[in-house]
């Protein structure tokens, strides 16, 4: 059984803090969600995850760019970097860092969801013939993808896995499980190219996406129910899970 | 040309040890009998086997019915190999897993198990190191006498296996095993494998379908040519031909709900490789049996068996059986979930669930998405004392399953001597409750025991 081997304290250096868990759901409307999945080389697959998680075979990484039209935090964009993993037997993405374009959203993403968030310039353009995403942080392009040839897909053809954020919580340092419910009205599959990826800027210099598997774009509403479970980062989920 | 109804085909398939509808046989016997009859029936099915007189068929069927009065409903028991290998992935560990598996096959042959199945998987660390099942199964064939040998299954995408090579290898294995081969077909459900061979997931169902249709032709036609989507080739005689006539029984591995209907529509056996609960399996089995009555068979025989996958650990002490068996089941399931499922990787119509683990995960997600829950032991798992296993298997039998294939170990969690002891206890205490001693002693499909029309050309 393969499990993560990263130093928890190092991972926690820029962990967000959730003072108290919310009790009501949060809804994002008029959302455009871009998801790009990539394979990483296997050398570092264990080194980038905490001990409580299992890497996928092969190691994988997904980038999600969100354009949110309406939310309790206003209109904003965000881009999330997630490592494909398993928590127990559940398919998950362990987030390493999030960039957003508004201060209100940055604060909310940290406090409500436990995302490790920073402000950046996000250029997310989608049209009938393609999609481009670019994230600029401190004048550097830290992520850029170019996608063409959108193909219409059925609304159920795209799969999103839950996200795990390492955050300081009332229970201690925990992996916070976000269960986003996506209801799509339109889904496209895209041919895509990764033009730029700055691993340091995404939280871990060992991140090594080298080949794109797929990309999709969905127009949807996303609902986040209140957090129900958190997991100890250094213990497998079978024994390290706590109810909130 | 007589119109052979689908039901009459299930009589043929009865020869493979399955399901015969007696009422339909009587009804058929009372009908006028035009001659002659092609094995494969009429319609536009181009596969032509040896021409048989219907009277011969009826004679055979009557004999079959008689011989199946005791045998017909007995459940088939198989063993199923992923050849999962524990870390560290040393050469010694892989050697041990393979040789332990071969020893289990030899014992299964002696004990009266009916089938050995071996998967084809690639790149699936720990979970399955069985990438060349034809080699493993050849060794099994050489070391056993009676047990049937199953590809569970060949991956039917041309980037992994050219269909000609599949046909050739299967035919050779059928000859070497004296006609004991079963050929399962599959299309792979992980990106780990499809991505490794740079396969477009959109195409796998189409190429699988194409393989299912061409393999019987390659096995039965002296001149085969093909212009298709997955591959094309000029006219050639694909050699050798299989020992079984017209060809080995064909199956489809079923992971995703609905694939059992694809199997039924083509007249192929349903080889379950993911555990479903009793209710779900009953629904699927009923629908499969209903649907296969209407099938347009791709081959020369209809195989209407429904096998499910299960785990086996049997001990006189129920608690001990659970203490040993449950961690084995959980280890297998955890390794399974480490794989990168195609649906997770690639948006496509062609993959609607997250592989083997997906069905269970999806079902549970509606209630709770608690990561502390292992898949655990779903209902109907073959872990316990003999009495528990008898009751469990009876339920599977009641819902119409015709065979159960057991995984005996996972990542060598159970020491080999305990695996062998579990098999022996199962054969001694459980198996006889589902068949007579005579059935257990009967050789299975040796050349001399083949039904008259099988190998009739010789």
XYZ file of C-alpha atoms in Angstrom:
702
model
C 0.000 0.000 0.000
C 1.507 3.312 -1.008
C 1.009 6.320 1.247
C 2.258 9.871 1.319
C 5.576 10.660 2.971
C 5.683 14.454 3.059
C 6.670 16.236 6.216
C 3.410 17.485 7.713
C 4.993 20.507 9.342
C 6.448 21.625 6.031
C 3.106 21.171 4.304
C 1.434 23.158 7.061
C 3.693 26.177 6.751
C 1.144 28.164 4.802
C -1.988 26.327 5.915
C -5.102 28.433 6.321
C -7.111 28.651 9.513
C -10.785 27.828 9.965
C -11.918 29.349 13.244
C -15.237 27.512 13.245
C -16.983 25.270 10.767
C -19.957 26.757 8.958
C -23.373 25.257 9.441
C -25.107 26.209 6.228
C -24.404 25.427 2.618
C -22.637 27.882 0.324
C -23.814 28.197 -3.259
C -21.803 29.471 -6.219
C -23.969 30.379 -9.203
C -23.162 31.231 -12.810
C -19.984 29.239 -12.494
C -17.673 28.383 -15.365
C -15.366 25.594 -14.249
C -12.308 24.571 -16.242
C -10.578 21.362 -15.226
C -7.321 20.085 -16.658
C -5.920 16.727 -15.564
C -2.281 15.809 -16.007
C 0.057 13.003 -15.146
C 3.113 13.570 -13.010
C 6.203 11.405 -12.945
C 6.077 8.855 -10.176
C 9.336 9.742 -8.439
C 7.721 12.275 -6.143
C 4.232 10.852 -5.869
C 4.614 9.918 -2.215
C 6.746 12.932 -1.286
C 4.030 15.455 -2.142
C 1.263 13.959 -0.015
C 0.764 13.690 3.746
C 0.883 10.245 5.317
C -2.870 10.055 5.609
C -3.362 9.920 1.840
C -2.572 7.448 -0.916
C -1.295 8.628 -4.314
C -2.999 7.519 -7.492
C -1.235 5.128 -9.881
C 0.124 6.920 -11.866
C 0.666 10.188 -9.995
C -1.735 12.866 -11.175
C -2.407 16.543 -10.803
C -5.419 18.612 -11.778
C -5.810 22.329 -12.218
C -9.238 23.876 -11.790
C -10.020 27.435 -12.889
C -13.304 28.852 -11.652
C -15.137 31.955 -12.750
C -17.892 32.569 -10.231
C -20.637 34.980 -11.255
C -22.584 35.056 -8.012
C -21.620 33.952 -4.522
C -21.750 35.131 -0.915
C -18.276 36.520 -1.592
C -19.249 38.370 -4.742
C -17.955 37.776 -8.231
C -14.466 36.346 -8.404
C -12.089 33.926 -10.114
C -9.903 31.283 -8.592
C -7.457 28.644 -9.749
C -6.774 25.550 -7.634
C -3.929 23.067 -7.903
C -4.828 19.563 -6.648
C -2.848 16.339 -6.428
C -4.865 13.246 -7.277
C -5.115 10.985 -4.238
C -7.237 8.608 -2.206
C -8.505 9.221 1.301
C -9.365 5.731 2.478
C -10.981 4.346 -0.656
C -12.412 7.712 -1.750
C -11.126 9.550 -4.793
C -9.921 13.017 -3.765
C -7.756 15.943 -4.792
C -5.325 17.329 -2.217
C -5.046 21.067 -2.804
C -1.604 22.615 -2.623
C -2.492 26.242 -3.297
C -5.239 28.510 -4.570
C -4.983 31.872 -6.279
C -7.900 34.253 -6.453
C -8.384 37.742 -7.783
C -10.258 39.497 -4.968
C -9.350 40.083 -1.348
C -12.863 39.240 -0.163
C -12.716 35.889 -1.879
C -9.197 35.210 -0.600
C -10.295 35.759 2.978
C -13.452 33.702 2.551
C -11.725 30.798 0.825
C -9.307 30.577 3.729
C -11.815 30.952 6.518
C -14.719 28.970 5.127
C -12.940 26.191 3.251
C -9.360 26.147 4.487
C -7.783 26.833 1.097
C -4.215 28.088 1.198
C -4.972 31.201 -0.823
C -3.016 34.045 -2.358
C -3.968 36.959 -4.567
C -3.000 36.871 -8.217
C -4.035 38.164 -11.594
C -6.203 35.567 -13.319
C -6.979 35.675 -17.003
C -9.687 33.126 -17.797
C -11.157 33.423 -21.286
C -13.636 30.996 -22.765
C -15.395 31.281 -26.084
C -17.043 29.136 -28.740
C -13.724 27.947 -30.094
C -11.483 27.580 -27.090
C -10.405 28.403 -23.582
C -7.283 30.046 -22.194
C -6.220 30.296 -18.578
C -3.303 32.319 -17.297
C -2.303 33.051 -13.690
C 0.173 35.845 -13.031
C 1.672 36.118 -9.554
C 4.198 38.768 -8.667
C 4.648 39.559 -12.365
C 5.436 35.936 -13.214
C 3.251 33.578 -15.222
C 2.829 30.629 -12.888
C 0.247 28.728 -14.901
C -0.880 28.934 -18.472
C -3.007 26.551 -20.515
C -4.377 26.907 -24.020
C -7.307 24.813 -25.178
C -9.012 24.453 -28.547
C -11.689 22.430 -30.322
C -14.449 22.228 -27.716
C -16.616 19.134 -28.119
C -20.051 19.117 -26.500
C -20.441 16.405 -23.900
C -23.297 15.180 -21.775
C -23.628 17.054 -18.505
C -22.788 13.931 -16.544
C -19.652 13.080 -18.495
C -17.258 15.124 -16.416
C -16.167 13.866 -13.020
C -15.167 16.055 -10.097
C -13.637 14.558 -7.009
C -13.842 16.050 -3.526
C -11.103 18.395 -2.351
C -8.960 18.056 0.762
C -7.411 21.186 2.267
C -4.779 20.997 4.977
C -5.869 23.644 7.487
C -5.763 24.580 11.136
C -9.232 23.814 12.476
C -10.948 23.678 15.861
C -9.997 19.958 15.793
C -6.315 20.783 15.154
C -4.343 20.509 11.912
C -6.636 18.506 9.683
C -7.437 17.631 6.093
C -10.753 19.365 5.537
C -13.020 17.486 3.153
C -14.959 19.694 0.741
C -17.831 17.983 -0.999
C -18.809 20.231 -3.873
C -21.982 19.258 -5.713
C -21.721 20.305 -9.343
C -24.882 20.684 -11.422
C -23.863 21.427 -14.980
C -25.964 22.881 -17.739
C -23.318 22.588 -20.433
C -20.093 20.607 -20.655
C -17.320 20.639 -23.234
C -14.199 18.586 -23.665
C -11.165 20.415 -24.995
C -7.876 19.679 -26.645
C -5.351 21.322 -24.416
C -1.730 22.286 -23.984
C 0.099 23.166 -20.819
C 2.232 26.205 -21.584
C 3.524 27.107 -18.166
C 3.571 25.654 -14.656
C 5.656 27.049 -11.807
C 5.754 24.279 -9.216
C 7.190 26.490 -6.445
C 4.327 28.916 -6.860
C 1.846 26.066 -6.536
C 3.168 25.038 -3.179
C 5.679 22.289 -3.849
C 8.760 22.240 -6.059
C 8.306 18.488 -6.553
C 5.115 18.945 -8.548
C 5.933 17.746 -12.023
C 3.038 17.727 -14.500
C 4.505 16.559 -17.792
C 1.639 15.300 -19.912
C -1.949 16.457 -20.259
C -4.655 13.808 -19.995
C -7.758 15.896 -20.613
C -9.453 19.237 -20.169
C -13.086 20.185 -19.770
C -15.200 23.264 -19.361
C -18.542 23.252 -17.572
C -21.215 25.879 -16.999
C -22.769 25.057 -13.688
C -24.006 25.756 -10.200
C -21.877 24.465 -7.361
C -23.134 23.874 -3.840
C -20.857 23.293 -0.872
C -22.652 21.642 2.039
C -21.219 22.306 5.504
C -18.021 20.400 6.200
C -18.903 16.983 7.621
C -15.562 15.235 7.925
C -11.973 16.125 8.656
C -9.035 13.710 8.651
C -5.796 13.619 10.563
C -3.065 14.273 8.002
C -0.665 11.711 9.444
C -3.112 8.857 9.865
C -4.988 6.812 7.268
C -8.599 7.846 6.876
C -9.888 4.499 8.083
C -8.924 5.472 11.622
C -8.051 9.159 11.306
C -11.435 10.552 10.258
C -13.465 12.762 12.557
C -17.021 13.979 12.141
C -17.575 17.696 12.460
C -32.668 -23.016 -43.214
C -34.598 -23.412 -40.048
C -35.128 -20.473 -37.812
C -33.275 -21.461 -34.707
C -34.770 -19.468 -31.920
C -32.584 -17.960 -29.300
C -33.973 -20.386 -26.781
C -32.759 -23.290 -28.808
C -29.332 -21.802 -28.628
C -29.439 -21.913 -24.904
C -29.751 -25.652 -25.348
C -26.440 -25.664 -27.116
C -24.990 -23.553 -24.444
C -26.234 -26.090 -21.950
C -23.437 -28.221 -23.199
C -21.108 -25.805 -21.498
C -22.789 -26.601 -18.265
C -25.572 -24.166 -17.826
C -29.106 -23.282 -18.195
C -31.616 -25.261 -20.151
C -35.259 -24.390 -20.357
C -36.986 -27.762 -20.395
C -40.350 -26.374 -21.467
C -38.784 -24.791 -24.489
C -37.076 -28.031 -25.352
C -40.365 -29.909 -25.307
C -41.994 -27.181 -27.338
C -39.174 -27.309 -29.833
C -39.329 -31.093 -30.032
C -42.972 -30.878 -31.005
C -42.307 -28.482 -33.832
C -41.588 -29.550 -37.415
C -37.883 -29.956 -38.005
C -36.552 -28.752 -41.291
C -32.936 -29.711 -42.049
C -30.131 -29.013 -42.019
C -29.231 -26.491 -39.352
C -26.173 -24.372 -39.030
C -24.774 -24.127 -35.574
C -24.754 -20.467 -35.663
C -28.267 -20.053 -36.870
C -29.518 -18.088 -39.778
C -29.855 -14.408 -40.257
C -26.907 -12.464 -41.491
C -24.440 -13.984 -39.092
C -21.558 -14.887 -41.380
C -19.958 -17.328 -38.965
C -20.481 -20.804 -40.307
C -19.628 -23.853 -38.328
C -20.151 -27.508 -39.190
C -23.621 -28.355 -40.439
C -25.605 -30.517 -38.071
C -28.825 -32.373 -38.489
C -31.447 -31.122 -36.125
C -32.145 -34.710 -35.145
C -28.568 -34.914 -33.941
C -29.032 -31.771 -32.013
C -32.187 -33.053 -30.424
C -30.495 -36.320 -29.575
C -27.685 -34.433 -28.010
C -30.045 -32.194 -26.196
C -32.015 -35.097 -24.814
C -28.830 -36.678 -23.653
C -27.774 -33.389 -22.229
C -31.009 -33.007 -20.372
C -30.669 -36.434 -18.876
C -27.102 -35.918 -17.886
C -27.930 -32.533 -16.543
C -30.793 -33.672 -14.383
C -28.266 -33.798 -11.610
C -25.757 -31.408 -13.039
C -27.659 -28.753 -14.798
C -28.346 -26.501 -11.877
C -25.179 -27.040 -9.998
C -23.270 -23.951 -9.420
C -19.816 -23.630 -10.924
C -16.963 -22.664 -8.627
C -13.921 -20.963 -10.001
C -10.789 -19.296 -8.741
C -9.836 -15.893 -10.037
C -6.359 -14.419 -10.253
C -5.267 -10.807 -10.273
C -1.802 -11.872 -9.110
C -1.694 -8.928 -6.747
C 1.754 -8.459 -5.319
C 2.806 -6.904 -2.015
C 5.372 -4.185 -1.626
C 8.292 -4.104 -1.884
C 7.865 -5.008 -5.533
C 10.842 -7.306 -5.626
C 11.456 -10.035 -8.171
C 11.255 -12.560 -5.344
C 7.784 -11.353 -4.365
C 6.545 -11.542 -7.943
C 8.028 -15.029 -8.330
C 6.298 -16.112 -5.114
C 2.922 -14.753 -6.179
C 3.061 -16.520 -9.535
C 4.181 -19.838 -8.092
C 1.708 -19.703 -5.222
C -0.982 -19.114 -7.824
C 0.095 -22.138 -9.836
C 0.046 -24.299 -6.723
C -3.481 -23.080 -5.981
C -4.509 -24.015 -9.525
C -3.148 -27.538 -9.175
C -5.023 -27.969 -5.918
C -8.214 -26.497 -7.385
C -7.991 -29.034 -10.185
C -7.729 -31.883 -7.692
C -10.500 -30.561 -5.482
C -13.105 -30.205 -8.215
C -13.192 -26.473 -8.831
C -14.507 -25.812 -12.311
C -12.611 -22.794 -13.565
C -9.368 -20.883 -13.263
C -9.584 -17.294 -14.489
C -6.721 -14.868 -14.956
C -7.149 -11.162 -15.669
C -5.150 -9.048 -18.075
C -3.939 -5.845 -16.463
C -0.998 -3.593 -17.170
C 0.924 -1.169 -14.946
C -1.346 -1.739 -11.932
C 1.217 -1.770 -9.144
C 0.315 -4.089 -6.301
C -3.247 -4.567 -7.501
C -2.468 -6.853 -10.437
C 0.792 -8.052 -11.939
C -1.019 -10.335 -14.371
C -0.101 -8.694 -17.661
C 0.494 -11.903 -19.662
C -2.366 -14.167 -18.659
C -1.864 -16.399 -21.677
C 1.515 -17.399 -20.272
C 0.179 -18.020 -16.779
C -2.781 -19.956 -18.165
C -0.524 -22.049 -20.389
C 1.361 -23.120 -17.293
C -1.965 -23.883 -15.607
C -3.030 -25.953 -18.615
C 0.179 -27.932 -18.487
C -0.102 -28.589 -14.769
C -3.789 -29.506 -14.552
C -6.036 -32.143 -16.040
C -9.677 -31.206 -15.841
C -10.281 -27.634 -14.699
C -11.380 -25.149 -17.344
C -9.050 -22.281 -18.104
C -10.339 -18.782 -18.550
C -9.076 -15.521 -19.900
C -10.816 -13.197 -17.511
C -10.363 -11.290 -19.784
C -8.404 -10.333 -22.884
C -8.329 -6.564 -23.326
C -9.937 -5.954 -26.700
C -8.269 -2.765 -27.843
C -5.844 -3.022 -30.749
C -3.163 -0.881 -29.131
C -2.807 -3.617 -26.501
C -3.694 -6.756 -28.417
C -4.062 -7.193 -32.137
C -7.165 -9.337 -32.680
C -5.250 -11.821 -34.815
C -2.826 -12.394 -31.954
C -5.733 -12.850 -29.562
C -7.277 -15.461 -31.846
C -3.972 -17.245 -32.398
C -2.989 -17.351 -28.750
C -6.426 -18.494 -27.648
C -6.532 -21.254 -30.244
C -3.106 -22.513 -29.240
C -4.089 -22.484 -25.581
C -7.284 -24.330 -26.382
C -5.271 -27.022 -28.152
C -2.717 -27.318 -25.374
C -5.448 -27.537 -22.737
C -7.415 -30.150 -24.709
C -10.343 -27.874 -25.249
C -10.604 -26.345 -21.798
C -10.392 -22.677 -22.735
C -12.933 -19.950 -22.010
C -12.323 -16.565 -23.587
C -13.393 -13.494 -21.687
C -13.339 -10.133 -23.426
C -12.889 -6.706 -21.848
C -11.891 -3.150 -22.675
C -10.065 -1.918 -19.551
C -11.457 0.682 -17.201
C -8.400 2.510 -15.907
C -6.546 5.431 -17.361
C -3.465 3.808 -15.868
C -3.742 1.181 -18.595
C -5.456 3.039 -21.428
C -3.163 6.032 -21.036
C -0.123 3.763 -20.916
C -0.981 2.404 -24.344
C -2.259 5.784 -25.591
C -5.734 4.456 -26.212
C -8.600 6.858 -26.862
C -11.232 5.944 -24.234
C -14.006 6.941 -26.624
C -13.093 4.010 -28.866
C -12.755 1.064 -26.530
C -16.370 -0.023 -26.579
C -16.347 0.011 -30.364
C -13.135 -1.972 -30.632
C -14.349 -4.425 -28.001
C -17.482 -4.985 -30.060
C -15.400 -5.420 -33.195
C -13.147 -7.993 -31.505
C -16.164 -9.947 -30.263
C -17.460 -10.189 -33.805
C -14.194 -11.035 -35.558
C -12.740 -13.599 -33.160
C -15.338 -16.283 -33.997
C -14.741 -15.627 -37.682
C -10.991 -15.973 -37.317
C -11.502 -19.216 -35.415
C -13.876 -20.744 -37.938
C -13.134 -19.329 -41.395
C -10.299 -20.489 -43.598
C -10.119 -17.133 -45.293
C -10.610 -14.111 -43.101
C -10.428 -10.507 -44.202
C -11.648 -7.379 -42.513
C -12.179 -3.692 -43.105
C -13.098 -2.268 -39.730
C -12.715 0.664 -37.389
C -10.156 -0.760 -35.024
C -8.155 -2.694 -37.590
C -8.187 -3.940 -41.166
C -6.417 -6.820 -42.877
C -6.312 -8.651 -46.175
C -7.464 -12.232 -46.529
C -5.515 -14.710 -44.443
C -6.105 -18.046 -42.764
C -5.698 -17.370 -39.042
C -4.035 -20.437 -37.534
C -4.315 -22.624 -35.606
C -8.016 -23.184 -35.158
C -9.180 -23.863 -31.607
C -9.737 -27.427 -30.462
C -13.324 -26.763 -29.373
C -15.713 -26.649 -32.241
C -16.741 -24.143 -33.356
C -14.744 -22.209 -30.786
C -14.311 -21.707 -27.029
C -17.180 -20.147 -25.074
C -16.943 -16.370 -25.010
C -17.611 -14.013 -22.138
C -17.659 -10.333 -21.296
C -16.284 -9.008 -18.033
C -18.890 -6.840 -16.409
C -17.887 -3.938 -14.208
C -20.180 -1.143 -15.278
C -23.913 -1.706 -14.778
C -25.425 -2.229 -18.207
C -22.516 -4.175 -19.667
C -24.400 -7.360 -18.826
C -26.911 -6.263 -21.442
C -24.148 -5.827 -24.007
C -23.140 -9.391 -23.190
C -26.693 -10.663 -23.513
C -27.314 -8.934 -26.816
C -24.292 -10.691 -28.312
C -24.955 -14.089 -26.791
C -21.924 -13.864 -24.526
C -21.502 -15.047 -20.961
C -21.590 -12.487 -18.176
C -18.382 -12.603 -16.147
C -18.888 -10.304 -13.195
C -15.675 -8.799 -11.884
C -17.061 -6.391 -9.331
C -19.095 -7.320 -6.338
C -22.752 -6.334 -6.437
C -25.243 -6.948 -3.637
C -27.879 -9.675 -3.892
C -30.660 -7.350 -4.978
C -28.612 -5.615 -7.655
C -27.180 -8.883 -8.941
C -30.642 -10.437 -9.082
C -31.955 -7.529 -11.104
C -29.033 -7.715 -13.490
C -29.206 -11.504 -13.802
C -32.922 -11.520 -14.556
C -32.528 -8.846 -17.168
C -29.566 -10.656 -18.675
C -31.517 -13.913 -18.967
C -34.493 -12.106 -20.443
C -32.374 -10.226 -22.919
C -30.255 -13.141 -24.095
C -33.375 -14.894 -25.325
C -33.499 -12.183 -27.977
C -29.818 -12.081 -28.778
C -28.091 -11.866 -32.096
C -25.121 -14.104 -31.333
C -21.722 -12.968 -32.480
C -20.306 -16.467 -32.326
C -21.182 -20.024 -33.100
C -22.494 -20.787 -29.631
C -24.468 -18.859 -27.114
C -23.021 -18.759 -23.656
C -25.717 -17.745 -21.203
C -23.865 -18.227 -17.959
C -23.720 -15.546 -15.299
C -20.707 -15.697 -13.030
C -19.960 -13.330 -10.194
C -16.721 -12.511 -8.476
C -16.294 -13.135 -4.783
C -13.631 -13.686 -2.143
C -12.952 -16.946 -0.354
C -11.608 -17.589 3.058
C -13.069 -20.588 4.839
C -12.212 -21.774 8.335
C -14.056 -23.970 10.829
C -13.877 -21.054 13.252
C -16.081 -18.241 11.954
C -14.247 -15.565 13.917
C -10.863 -16.720 12.717
C -12.133 -16.761 9.141
C -13.248 -13.169 9.478
C -10.051 -12.105 11.223
C -8.030 -13.412 8.311
C -10.437 -12.892 5.435
C -11.643 -9.371 6.093
C -8.193 -7.715 5.989
C -7.548 -9.588 2.753
C -10.729 -8.221 1.204
C -9.997 -4.721 2.449
C -6.423 -4.794 1.153
C -7.673 -5.776 -2.262
C -10.255 -3.012 -2.289
C -7.810 -0.354 -1.135
C -5.285 -1.324 -3.820
C -8.108 -1.222 -6.333
C -8.999 2.332 -5.437
C -5.437 3.538 -5.995
C -5.875 3.073 -9.713
C -6.624 6.082 -11.843
C -10.047 5.421 -13.282
C -10.818 6.550 -16.785
C -13.902 8.424 -15.735
C -11.856 10.429 -13.281
C -9.225 11.237 -15.892
C -11.106 11.791 -19.077
C -14.604 13.138 -19.790
C -16.284 10.569 -22.008
C -19.571 8.872 -22.639
C -17.804 5.554 -22.745
C -17.064 5.269 -19.020
C -19.886 6.099 -16.679
C -18.607 4.691 -13.393
C -15.388 4.730 -11.417
C -14.417 1.160 -12.213
C -14.715 -1.734 -9.792
C -14.813 0.451 -6.749
C -17.133 2.922 -8.333
C -20.381 1.111 -7.930
C -19.930 0.712 -4.224
C -18.631 4.213 -3.797
C -21.491 5.693 -5.749
C -24.075 3.759 -3.794
C -22.636 4.825 -0.487
C -22.107 8.423 -1.508
C -25.812 9.052 -1.494
C -25.905 8.260 2.177
C -22.570 9.416 3.461
C -19.166 10.187 2.015
C -17.263 9.180 5.082
C -13.637 8.386 4.200
C -13.208 6.274 7.314
C -15.454 3.670 5.760
C -13.527 0.988 3.988
C -15.584 -0.735 1.392
C -15.753 -3.383 4.064
C -17.591 -6.601 3.536
C -20.632 -6.179 1.381
C -23.317 -8.821 1.676
C -22.680 -12.175 0.126
C -18.920 -12.326 0.588
C -17.417 -15.808 0.928
C -15.571 -15.268 4.170
C -16.621 -17.350 7.160
C -17.146 -20.890 8.376
C -18.584 -23.597 6.096
C -22.144 -23.119 7.306
C -21.973 -19.396 6.647
C -20.582 -20.005 3.186
C -23.257 -22.561 2.353
C -25.989 -20.100 3.298
C -24.279 -17.288 1.420
C -23.812 -19.316 -1.736
C -27.377 -20.605 -1.624
C -28.558 -17.021 -1.887
C -26.393 -16.452 -4.944
C -27.741 -19.641 -6.458
C -31.326 -18.607 -5.758
C -30.977 -15.389 -7.688
C -29.870 -17.198 -10.828
C -26.108 -16.898 -10.748
C -24.572 -19.934 -12.475
C -21.050 -19.605 -11.179
C -18.950 -17.917 -8.496
C -15.278 -17.155 -8.996
C -13.253 -16.617 -5.876
C -10.237 -14.470 -5.232
C -8.179 -16.509 -2.790
C -5.673 -13.924 -1.696
C -4.635 -10.299 -2.085
C -1.102 -8.973 -1.779
C -0.239 -12.303 -0.102
C -2.061 -11.158 3.029
C -2.937 -14.769 3.742
C -0.055 -17.236 4.032
C -0.086 -19.834 1.272
C -0.676 -22.793 3.594
C -3.794 -21.098 4.950
C -5.062 -20.396 1.439
C -4.669 -24.060 0.552
C -6.347 -25.126 3.791
C -9.237 -22.789 3.079
C -9.664 -24.300 -0.399
C -9.590 -27.839 0.997
C -12.161 -27.067 3.661
C -14.395 -25.388 1.110
C -14.147 -28.412 -1.179
C -14.838 -30.808 1.659
C -17.659 -29.024 3.467
C -19.237 -26.560 1.089
C -18.881 -27.794 -2.468
C -20.664 -31.123 -1.900
C -23.769 -29.228 -0.808
C -24.075 -27.930 -4.337
C -23.262 -31.076 -6.337
C -23.038 -34.811 -6.048
C -19.879 -36.842 -5.544
C -20.339 -38.131 -9.053
C -20.353 -34.606 -10.374
C -17.235 -33.802 -8.441
C -15.479 -36.865 -9.782
C -16.557 -36.334 -13.378
C -13.829 -35.125 -15.662
C -14.598 -31.888 -17.340
C -14.207 -31.708 -21.080
C -11.317 -34.019 -21.682
C -11.111 -34.969 -25.349
C -12.909 -38.245 -24.802
C -15.705 -36.683 -22.820
C -16.467 -33.933 -25.270
C -20.017 -34.068 -26.534
C -20.357 -35.904 -29.818
C -20.711 -32.832 -31.959
C -17.778 -31.075 -30.387
C -14.798 -32.052 -32.442
C -17.097 -34.049 -34.725
C -14.842 -33.485 -37.686
C -12.110 -35.597 -36.152
